[in-house]
Amino acid sequence: MSLSSSANLLISALCLCLLQREISAGLSMVLGNLTLFNVQFKSPSWLGRSIVGDSNLRIESDVDPNILEDSHLDTLHLIQKYGYPAENHTVQTDDGYILTLHRIARPGAMPVLLVHGLLDSSATWVMMGPNKGLGYLLYEQGYDVWMANVRGNTYSRKHVKYSTRHAKFWDFTFHEMGKHDIPSTIDFVLNSTGVSQLHYIGHSQGSVVFWIMASEKPEYMDKIVFMQALAPVAFLKHCRSPVVNFLAEWHLSVVLKLIGVHEFLPKNEFISMFNRFICDETTITKEICSNVIFLTTGFDKLQLNETMLPVIVGHSPAGASTKQMQHFGQLNRSGAFRQFDYGWLRNHWRYGHIDPPSYKLENVRAKVALYYGKNDWLAPPEDVEMLHSKLPNVVTKYLVDDPEFNHLDFIWAINGRELLWDRMLENMRNQENSVI
């Protein structure tokens, strides 16, 4: 039997196993001696109301026209629409990628750089609107707000030499983002504002790239007033994301067939394999079931604003490379926080050793705050505790006081300000006062 035929049979078998009508409170999949998934999930009704899955028609017909418009606006025009001073900037990295940087401008104020997570973009900080977006809140509190976009996402798909049709364009993981994108972006912000330091807030992968920057370019720690990590990721040993676990365990040929060779473009079969992990009879809309960002992270039904789903779907997922997704799978498989694993022969040629080198977390000299949630699939408390033990300058570690708080709640939660953001603002002011 050919490899292609074997892969197709495996995909079909996986889909048949996962697309069952009856789902128990706990779901696992065992193939031979390998447990691929072991996910426990709850099925509370939406604020006491049972909402059937077949409700996506509401997205098309009954949605507020204002919200529908927001689902089609880019970050710059979203900010402008709500009357805030929006700017669009271009940053070129030292390896030729052209990145878009958005700003809610308050010249002369302390700059804060917001760095989005996996499959996300700068829109994540503002798309929930002026009363619910962390970007707007920071501006209202007197900060000069800058929002990054890493290579490969919606706003950063250009290179001085390659187009997105070239395989070379997609030859990156979050390693290159931390080594090139974030340092270049920080330098641009500091040069534009004329100050020597800024605040840094990173969500999920936005924290990963900070640790990597510190490891590879530790001099940048002198440019940081305070780093706040929302759902911080480094170690993925206890990760409960079925997508990441799949990427960790399955043969490369099967993975590439399902998610794309260069750009992360998941096929319908891939979506079908995982949507039953988060969708049941109470799911608000099938749009959640087919959106890979929810399939990767899960979601918290009580903190997800159902009326804003068209906006979320309009902006997410925002793009990634297949290699980047593979790297997350490798972290899960190895239990270590280290560079990309090319196999022992290429590792030896590239790194001088058969194993990839671990990142030097001891280089993270900047003051750090870690905020994490008990119900986070990608950054579970066990892995955050491991990260905490490796970082030399953690000034605060806070478990959000909500047992269902999920990976995406850090940026989209209905009660984000009360549960977390006000605390973050207070910590920022305290750190600023300690510098004076």
Short mmCIF file of C-alpha atoms in Angstrom, two decimals:
data_model
loop_
_atom_site.label_atom_id
_atom_site.label_comp_id
_atom_site.label_asym_id
_atom_site.label_seq_id
_atom_site.Cartn_x
_atom_site.Cartn_y
_atom_site.Cartn_z
CA MET A 1 0.00 0.00 0.00
CA SER A 2 1.36 3.45 -0.89
CA LEU A 3 2.13 6.11 1.74
CA SER A 4 -0.59 8.31 0.25
CA SER A 5 -3.18 5.51 0.51
CA SER A 6 -2.11 4.76 4.07
CA ALA A 7 -2.45 8.41 5.01
CA ASN A 8 -5.93 8.60 3.49
CA LEU A 9 -7.02 5.48 5.38
CA LEU A 10 -5.66 6.90 8.62
CA ILE A 11 -7.42 10.22 8.08
CA SER A 12 -10.72 8.46 7.35
CA ALA A 13 -10.37 6.29 10.44
CA LEU A 14 -9.62 9.29 12.62
CA CYS A 15 -12.60 11.22 11.28
CA LEU A 16 -14.95 8.25 11.82
CA CYS A 17 -13.75 7.91 15.39
CA LEU A 18 -14.15 11.57 16.17
CA LEU A 19 -17.40 12.37 14.39
CA GLN A 20 -19.60 10.35 16.73
CA ARG A 21 -23.07 11.58 17.60
CA GLU A 22 -22.71 10.61 21.24
CA ILE A 23 -19.88 12.19 23.21
CA SER A 24 -19.21 11.42 26.85
CA ALA A 25 -17.93 13.88 29.44
CA GLY A 26 -14.39 12.70 28.82
CA LEU A 27 -12.98 11.86 25.40
CA SER A 28 -9.83 9.99 24.52
CA MET A 29 -8.44 8.27 21.46
CA VAL A 30 -6.12 5.31 21.66
CA LEU A 31 -4.29 3.84 18.68
CA GLY A 32 -2.14 0.86 19.61
CA ASN A 33 -0.20 1.87 22.69
CA LEU A 34 -0.49 5.61 21.91
CA THR A 35 -3.04 7.81 23.60
CA LEU A 36 -3.48 10.67 21.15
CA PHE A 37 -6.14 12.70 22.94
CA ASN A 38 -7.37 12.74 26.50
CA VAL A 39 -9.57 15.77 26.89
CA GLN A 40 -12.03 16.45 29.69
CA PHE A 41 -14.63 19.05 28.89
CA LYS A 42 -17.80 20.42 30.40
CA SER A 43 -21.00 21.27 28.59
CA PRO A 44 -22.68 24.10 30.50
CA SER A 45 -25.55 25.83 28.74
CA TRP A 46 -24.90 29.38 27.58
CA LEU A 47 -25.82 31.51 30.59
CA GLY A 48 -28.55 29.05 31.48
CA ARG A 49 -29.90 28.75 27.93
CA SER A 50 -29.50 25.70 25.76
CA ILE A 51 -28.31 26.79 22.34
CA VAL A 52 -28.18 24.21 19.60
CA GLY A 53 -25.19 23.93 17.31
CA ASP A 54 -27.19 24.77 14.22
CA SER A 55 -27.31 28.47 15.00
CA ASN A 56 -24.78 29.82 12.54
CA LEU A 57 -27.60 31.26 10.42
CA ARG A 58 -27.79 34.01 13.03
CA ILE A 59 -24.27 35.03 12.02
CA GLU A 60 -25.51 35.81 8.51
CA SER A 61 -29.00 37.19 9.04
CA ASP A 62 -29.57 38.57 12.52
CA VAL A 63 -26.22 40.15 13.24
CA ASP A 64 -25.91 43.84 14.06
CA PRO A 65 -24.75 45.65 10.86
CA ASN A 66 -22.20 47.53 12.97
CA ILE A 67 -20.65 44.26 14.09
CA LEU A 68 -20.76 42.88 10.57
CA GLU A 69 -18.82 45.94 9.41
CA ASP A 70 -16.19 45.37 12.12
CA SER A 71 -15.69 41.82 10.90
CA HIS A 72 -14.47 43.21 7.56
CA LEU A 73 -12.40 46.18 8.76
CA ASP A 74 -8.65 45.85 9.25
CA THR A 75 -6.96 46.95 12.47
CA LEU A 76 -6.20 50.48 11.27
CA HIS A 77 -9.76 51.17 10.16
CA LEU A 78 -11.25 49.55 13.26
CA ILE A 79 -9.34 52.02 15.44
CA GLN A 80 -10.27 54.96 13.20
CA LYS A 81 -13.94 53.97 13.17
CA TYR A 82 -14.17 54.39 16.93
CA GLY A 83 -12.51 57.79 16.95
CA TYR A 84 -9.03 56.88 18.17
CA PRO A 85 -5.79 58.21 16.62
CA ALA A 86 -4.66 55.29 14.46
CA GLU A 87 -1.33 54.90 12.68
CA ASN A 88 0.09 52.26 10.36
CA HIS A 89 3.87 51.67 10.33
CA THR A 90 6.20 49.34 8.46
CA VAL A 91 9.14 47.54 10.05
CA GLN A 92 11.79 45.67 8.08
CA THR A 93 13.65 42.93 9.92
CA ASP A 94 17.34 42.21 9.47
CA ASP A 95 16.44 39.05 7.53
CA GLY A 96 14.15 40.85 5.08
CA TYR A 97 10.60 40.39 6.38
CA ILE A 98 8.31 43.42 6.16
CA LEU A 99 6.04 43.71 9.18
CA THR A 100 3.06 45.97 9.85
CA LEU A 101 2.93 47.75 13.20
CA HIS A 102 -0.28 49.44 14.34
CA ARG A 103 -0.46 52.29 16.83
CA ILE A 104 -3.06 54.07 18.94
CA ALA A 105 -0.96 57.17 19.18
CA ARG A 106 -0.41 59.19 22.33
CA PRO A 107 2.87 61.02 21.60
CA GLY A 108 5.00 61.72 24.66
CA ALA A 109 3.40 58.98 26.75
CA MET A 110 5.02 55.75 27.92
CA PRO A 111 4.93 53.24 25.03
CA VAL A 112 3.52 49.76 25.51
CA LEU A 113 4.06 47.03 22.92
CA LEU A 114 1.34 44.40 22.59
CA VAL A 115 2.33 41.13 20.91
CA HIS A 116 -0.42 38.74 19.84
CA GLY A 117 -0.56 34.97 20.18
CA LEU A 118 -0.60 32.00 17.83
CA LEU A 119 -2.83 32.36 14.72
CA ASP A 120 -3.66 35.92 15.77
CA SER A 121 -2.86 39.52 14.82
CA SER A 122 -2.89 43.10 16.10
CA ALA A 123 -6.67 43.13 15.64
CA THR A 124 -7.07 40.96 18.73
CA TRP A 125 -6.37 43.93 21.04
CA VAL A 126 -9.12 46.14 19.57
CA MET A 127 -11.71 44.04 17.76
CA MET A 128 -13.95 43.64 20.83
CA GLY A 129 -14.55 47.40 20.81
CA PRO A 130 -13.61 50.41 22.95
CA ASN A 131 -15.14 49.10 26.17
CA LYS A 132 -13.76 45.57 25.86
CA GLY A 133 -10.42 45.84 24.05
CA LEU A 134 -7.18 45.93 26.06
CA GLY A 135 -5.58 48.19 23.45
CA TYR A 136 -8.22 50.88 23.97
CA LEU A 137 -8.08 50.51 27.75
CA LEU A 138 -4.33 51.07 27.80
CA TYR A 139 -4.74 54.18 25.64
CA GLU A 140 -7.46 55.54 27.95
CA GLN A 141 -5.10 54.98 30.89
CA GLY A 142 -2.51 57.26 29.29
CA TYR A 143 -0.27 54.89 27.32
CA ASP A 144 1.07 55.12 23.77
CA VAL A 145 -0.13 51.78 22.39
CA TRP A 146 1.79 49.85 19.71
CA MET A 147 0.53 46.51 18.37
CA ALA A 148 2.91 44.14 16.62
CA ASN A 149 2.30 41.66 13.80
CA VAL A 150 4.78 38.82 13.39
CA ARG A 151 5.86 37.34 10.07
CA GLY A 152 3.31 35.25 8.22
CA ASN A 153 0.14 36.73 9.68
CA THR A 154 -2.49 38.79 7.87
CA TYR A 155 -0.51 42.03 8.07
CA SER A 156 3.03 40.74 7.63
CA ARG A 157 3.10 38.71 4.43
CA LYS A 158 5.86 40.52 2.54
CA HIS A 159 9.59 40.02 2.15
CA VAL A 160 12.25 41.98 0.27
CA LYS A 161 13.05 38.91 -1.85
CA TYR A 162 10.34 36.24 -1.51
CA SER A 163 6.58 36.17 -1.97
CA THR A 164 4.19 33.94 -0.02
CA ARG A 165 4.28 31.57 -3.01
CA HIS A 166 7.91 30.75 -2.23
CA ALA A 167 8.68 27.95 0.21
CA LYS A 168 11.55 30.03 1.55
CA PHE A 169 9.12 32.68 2.82
CA TRP A 170 7.54 30.11 5.15
CA ASP A 171 10.82 28.68 6.44
CA PHE A 172 10.41 30.04 9.96
CA THR A 173 9.07 29.22 13.40
CA PHE A 174 8.57 31.40 16.45
CA HIS A 175 12.37 31.21 16.86
CA GLU A 176 12.88 33.69 14.03
CA MET A 177 10.11 35.89 15.41
CA GLY A 178 11.92 36.15 18.73
CA LYS A 179 15.34 36.60 17.14
CA HIS A 180 14.34 39.09 14.42
CA ASP A 181 10.73 40.36 14.49
CA ILE A 182 10.45 41.47 18.11
CA PRO A 183 13.89 43.13 18.40
CA SER A 184 13.27 45.03 15.14
CA THR A 185 9.84 46.11 16.34
CA ILE A 186 11.13 47.25 19.73
CA ASP A 187 13.90 49.28 18.07
CA PHE A 188 11.38 50.91 15.75
CA VAL A 189 9.10 51.93 18.63
CA LEU A 190 11.95 53.31 20.73
CA ASN A 191 13.46 55.20 17.80
CA SER A 192 10.05 56.64 16.88
CA THR A 193 9.22 57.79 20.41
CA GLY A 194 12.68 58.85 21.54
CA VAL A 195 12.52 56.89 24.79
CA SER A 196 14.86 54.17 26.01
CA GLN A 197 12.38 51.64 27.45
CA LEU A 198 8.86 50.33 26.92
CA HIS A 199 6.27 48.07 28.50
CA TYR A 200 5.78 44.67 26.89
CA ILE A 201 2.56 42.62 27.00
CA GLY A 202 2.55 39.28 25.23
CA HIS A 203 -0.25 36.77 24.90
CA SER A 204 0.57 33.08 24.40
CA GLN A 205 3.10 32.96 21.55
CA GLY A 206 3.70 36.64 22.31
CA SER A 207 5.40 35.45 25.49
CA VAL A 208 7.31 32.67 23.69
CA VAL A 209 9.00 35.15 21.36
CA PHE A 210 9.99 37.33 24.33
CA TRP A 211 11.78 34.44 26.06
CA ILE A 212 13.55 33.65 22.79
CA MET A 213 14.61 37.27 22.29
CA ALA A 214 16.06 37.27 25.80
CA SER A 215 17.87 34.00 25.14
CA GLU A 216 19.38 35.04 21.83
CA LYS A 217 19.72 38.80 22.34
CA PRO A 218 19.88 39.41 26.10
CA GLU A 219 20.89 43.06 25.62
CA TYR A 220 17.22 43.80 24.82
CA MET A 221 16.28 43.20 28.44
CA ASP A 222 17.66 46.69 29.16
CA LYS A 223 14.94 48.12 26.91
CA ILE A 224 12.03 46.65 28.90
CA VAL A 225 10.35 48.41 31.84
CA PHE A 226 8.11 45.46 32.63
CA MET A 227 7.07 42.30 30.77
CA GLN A 228 3.58 40.93 31.38
CA ALA A 229 2.82 37.47 30.02
CA LEU A 230 -0.81 36.50 29.47
CA ALA A 231 -1.24 32.71 29.25
CA PRO A 232 2.55 32.31 29.18
CA VAL A 233 3.92 29.50 27.06
CA ALA A 234 7.35 27.86 27.05
CA PHE A 235 7.00 24.28 28.23
CA LEU A 236 4.16 22.23 26.74
CA LYS A 237 4.62 18.98 28.60
CA HIS A 238 1.11 19.11 30.09
CA CYS A 239 -0.55 20.80 27.11
CA ARG A 240 -4.13 19.58 26.58
CA SER A 241 -4.68 20.99 23.09
CA PRO A 242 -5.71 18.12 20.79
CA VAL A 243 -4.25 19.95 17.79
CA VAL A 244 -0.82 20.40 19.41
CA ASN A 245 -0.88 16.82 20.67
CA PHE A 246 -1.67 15.59 17.17
CA LEU A 247 1.24 17.58 15.73
CA ALA A 248 3.49 16.07 18.37
CA GLU A 249 2.66 12.43 17.66
CA TRP A 250 1.88 11.84 14.00
CA HIS A 251 4.21 11.13 11.09
CA LEU A 252 5.30 14.21 9.17
CA SER A 253 3.78 13.00 5.90
CA VAL A 254 0.33 12.71 7.50
CA VAL A 255 0.66 16.12 9.16
CA LEU A 256 1.67 17.88 5.94
CA LYS A 257 -1.20 16.26 4.05
CA LEU A 258 -3.64 17.72 6.55
CA ILE A 259 -2.25 21.19 7.29
CA GLY A 260 -0.22 22.22 4.24
CA VAL A 261 3.43 21.91 3.32
CA HIS A 262 4.57 25.50 3.88
CA GLU A 263 1.73 27.79 4.99
CA PHE A 264 -0.57 26.49 7.71
CA LEU A 265 -3.74 25.87 5.71
CA PRO A 266 -5.67 23.11 7.48
CA LYS A 267 -7.85 20.91 5.27
CA ASN A 268 -11.49 20.12 6.01
CA GLU A 269 -10.50 16.64 7.19
CA PHE A 270 -8.22 18.22 9.80
CA ILE A 271 -11.03 20.46 11.07
CA SER A 272 -13.44 17.53 11.24
CA MET A 273 -10.98 15.52 13.32
CA PHE A 274 -11.08 18.00 16.18
CA ASN A 275 -14.35 19.92 16.14
CA ARG A 276 -16.19 17.45 18.37
CA PHE A 277 -13.75 18.23 21.18
CA ILE A 278 -15.26 21.68 21.64
CA CYS A 279 -18.69 21.43 20.00
CA ASP A 280 -21.79 19.93 21.55
CA GLU A 281 -25.51 20.65 21.70
CA THR A 282 -24.88 23.87 23.65
CA THR A 283 -22.32 25.33 21.25
CA ILE A 284 -23.34 28.79 20.11
CA THR A 285 -22.51 28.39 16.46
CA LYS A 286 -20.80 26.06 14.04
CA GLU A 287 -18.40 28.90 13.26
CA ILE A 288 -16.59 27.98 16.48
CA CYS A 289 -16.44 24.31 15.49
CA SER A 290 -14.70 25.10 12.20
CA ASN A 291 -12.32 27.81 13.43
CA VAL A 292 -8.86 26.37 14.00
CA ILE A 293 -7.96 28.90 16.70
CA PHE A 294 -10.77 27.53 18.92
CA LEU A 295 -9.85 23.96 17.96
CA THR A 296 -6.31 24.66 19.19
CA THR A 297 -7.10 26.49 22.41
CA GLY A 298 -10.68 25.59 23.32
CA PHE A 299 -13.01 28.30 24.60
CA ASP A 300 -14.89 29.41 27.70
CA LYS A 301 -18.59 29.64 26.95
CA LEU A 302 -19.38 31.94 29.86
CA GLN A 303 -16.72 34.53 28.94
CA LEU A 304 -17.15 34.45 25.15
CA ASN A 305 -19.40 37.25 23.87
CA GLU A 306 -21.62 35.50 21.33
CA THR A 307 -22.64 38.73 19.59
CA MET A 308 -18.98 39.36 18.70
CA LEU A 309 -18.43 36.01 16.99
CA PRO A 310 -18.68 37.49 13.47
CA VAL A 311 -15.79 39.82 14.34
CA ILE A 312 -13.69 36.99 15.79
CA VAL A 313 -14.32 34.81 12.76
CA GLY A 314 -13.52 37.76 10.47
CA HIS A 315 -10.08 38.27 12.01
CA SER A 316 -9.01 34.80 13.19
CA PRO A 317 -7.13 32.68 12.37
CA ALA A 318 -4.65 35.18 10.97
CA GLY A 319 -2.00 32.83 9.59
CA ALA A 320 1.11 30.86 10.50
CA SER A 321 3.70 28.60 8.93
CA THR A 322 3.47 24.82 9.02
CA LYS A 323 6.98 24.73 10.50
CA GLN A 324 5.83 27.03 13.29
CA MET A 325 2.99 24.65 14.16
CA GLN A 326 5.37 21.69 14.00
CA HIS A 327 7.68 23.45 16.47
CA PHE A 328 4.85 23.67 19.01
CA GLY A 329 4.26 19.96 18.53
CA GLN A 330 7.96 19.29 19.14
CA LEU A 331 7.87 21.21 22.43
CA ASN A 332 4.98 19.05 23.53
CA ARG A 333 6.73 15.82 22.54
CA SER A 334 10.08 16.69 24.12
CA GLY A 335 8.79 18.46 27.23
CA ALA A 336 11.67 20.93 26.74
CA PHE A 337 11.80 24.57 25.63
CA ARG A 338 14.30 24.39 22.80
CA GLN A 339 15.02 25.25 19.19
CA PHE A 340 13.54 23.44 16.18
CA ASP A 341 14.46 19.76 15.87
CA TYR A 342 15.67 18.95 12.33
CA GLY A 343 16.67 15.37 13.14
CA TRP A 344 20.00 14.28 14.57
CA LEU A 345 22.02 14.64 11.34
CA ARG A 346 20.82 18.13 10.42
CA ASN A 347 20.92 19.14 14.08
CA HIS A 348 24.59 18.22 14.21
CA TRP A 349 25.27 20.23 11.08
CA ARG A 350 23.22 23.23 12.23
CA TYR A 351 23.79 23.26 15.99
CA GLY A 352 26.94 21.19 16.41
CA HIS A 353 25.01 18.69 18.51
CA ILE A 354 22.49 15.93 17.78
CA ASP A 355 19.85 17.61 19.99
CA PRO A 356 18.50 21.15 19.55
CA PRO A 357 19.84 23.64 22.11
CA SER A 358 17.52 24.71 24.91
CA TYR A 359 16.64 28.37 25.22
CA LYS A 360 18.45 30.23 27.98
CA LEU A 361 15.63 31.38 30.25
CA GLU A 362 18.19 32.59 32.77
CA ASN A 363 18.77 35.50 30.34
CA VAL A 364 15.28 36.91 30.98
CA ARG A 365 16.55 39.62 33.32
CA ALA A 366 13.60 41.96 32.81
CA LYS A 367 10.92 42.10 35.49
CA VAL A 368 8.17 39.64 34.58
CA ALA A 369 4.54 39.08 35.58
CA LEU A 370 2.88 35.74 34.79
CA TYR A 371 -0.92 35.55 34.51
CA TYR A 372 -2.45 32.15 33.93
CA GLY A 373 -5.75 30.26 34.01
CA LYS A 374 -6.79 26.94 35.46
CA ASN A 375 -8.73 25.90 32.32
CA ASP A 376 -6.01 26.82 29.81
CA TRP A 377 -5.30 24.05 27.29
CA LEU A 378 -2.08 25.60 25.95
CA ALA A 379 -0.65 27.04 29.18
CA PRO A 380 -1.87 24.79 32.01
CA PRO A 381 -0.78 25.65 35.56
CA GLU A 382 1.74 22.78 35.72
CA ASP A 383 3.69 24.15 32.75
CA VAL A 384 3.47 27.75 34.01
CA GLU A 385 4.92 26.60 37.33
CA MET A 386 7.83 25.01 35.48
CA LEU A 387 8.40 28.24 33.55
CA HIS A 388 8.25 30.23 36.80
CA SER A 389 10.95 28.06 38.32
CA LYS A 390 13.31 28.84 35.41
CA LEU A 391 12.82 32.62 35.19
CA PRO A 392 15.14 34.73 37.37
CA ASN A 393 13.05 37.87 37.88
CA VAL A 394 9.34 37.10 38.25
CA VAL A 395 7.84 39.84 40.40
CA THR A 396 4.25 38.55 40.36
CA LYS A 397 2.45 35.35 39.43
CA TYR A 398 -1.35 35.39 39.38
CA LEU A 399 -3.87 32.60 38.78
CA VAL A 400 -7.04 34.27 37.49
CA ASP A 401 -9.89 33.87 39.98
CA ASP A 402 -12.20 31.95 37.65
CA PRO A 403 -11.87 28.16 37.37
CA GLU A 404 -13.10 28.17 33.75
CA PHE A 405 -10.75 30.95 32.55
CA ASN A 406 -9.35 29.83 29.20
CA HIS A 407 -6.47 30.70 26.87
CA LEU A 408 -8.50 33.18 24.81
CA ASP A 409 -10.20 34.80 27.81
CA PHE A 410 -7.00 36.76 28.50
CA ILE A 411 -7.79 38.92 25.46
CA TRP A 412 -11.51 38.44 24.72
CA ALA A 413 -13.25 37.74 28.04
CA ILE A 414 -16.47 39.57 28.80
CA ASN A 415 -15.16 40.28 32.32
CA GLY A 416 -11.52 40.67 31.35
CA ARG A 417 -11.11 44.04 33.02
CA GLU A 418 -12.54 42.98 36.37
CA LEU A 419 -10.79 39.62 36.43
CA LEU A 420 -7.38 40.68 35.16
CA TRP A 421 -6.73 43.93 33.30
CA ASP A 422 -7.20 46.33 36.23
CA ARG A 423 -4.63 44.28 38.14
CA MET A 424 -2.24 44.55 35.17
CA LEU A 425 -2.62 48.33 35.06
CA GLU A 426 -1.88 48.61 38.76
CA ASN A 427 1.22 46.45 38.35
CA MET A 428 2.41 48.63 35.47
CA ARG A 429 2.10 51.79 37.55
CA ASN A 430 3.89 50.17 40.47
CA GLN A 431 6.81 49.16 38.28
CA GLU A 432 7.02 52.64 36.74
CA ASN A 433 7.11 54.19 40.21
CA SER A 434 9.87 51.81 41.28
CA VAL A 435 12.03 52.99 38.36
CA ILE A 436 11.62 56.69 39.16
#
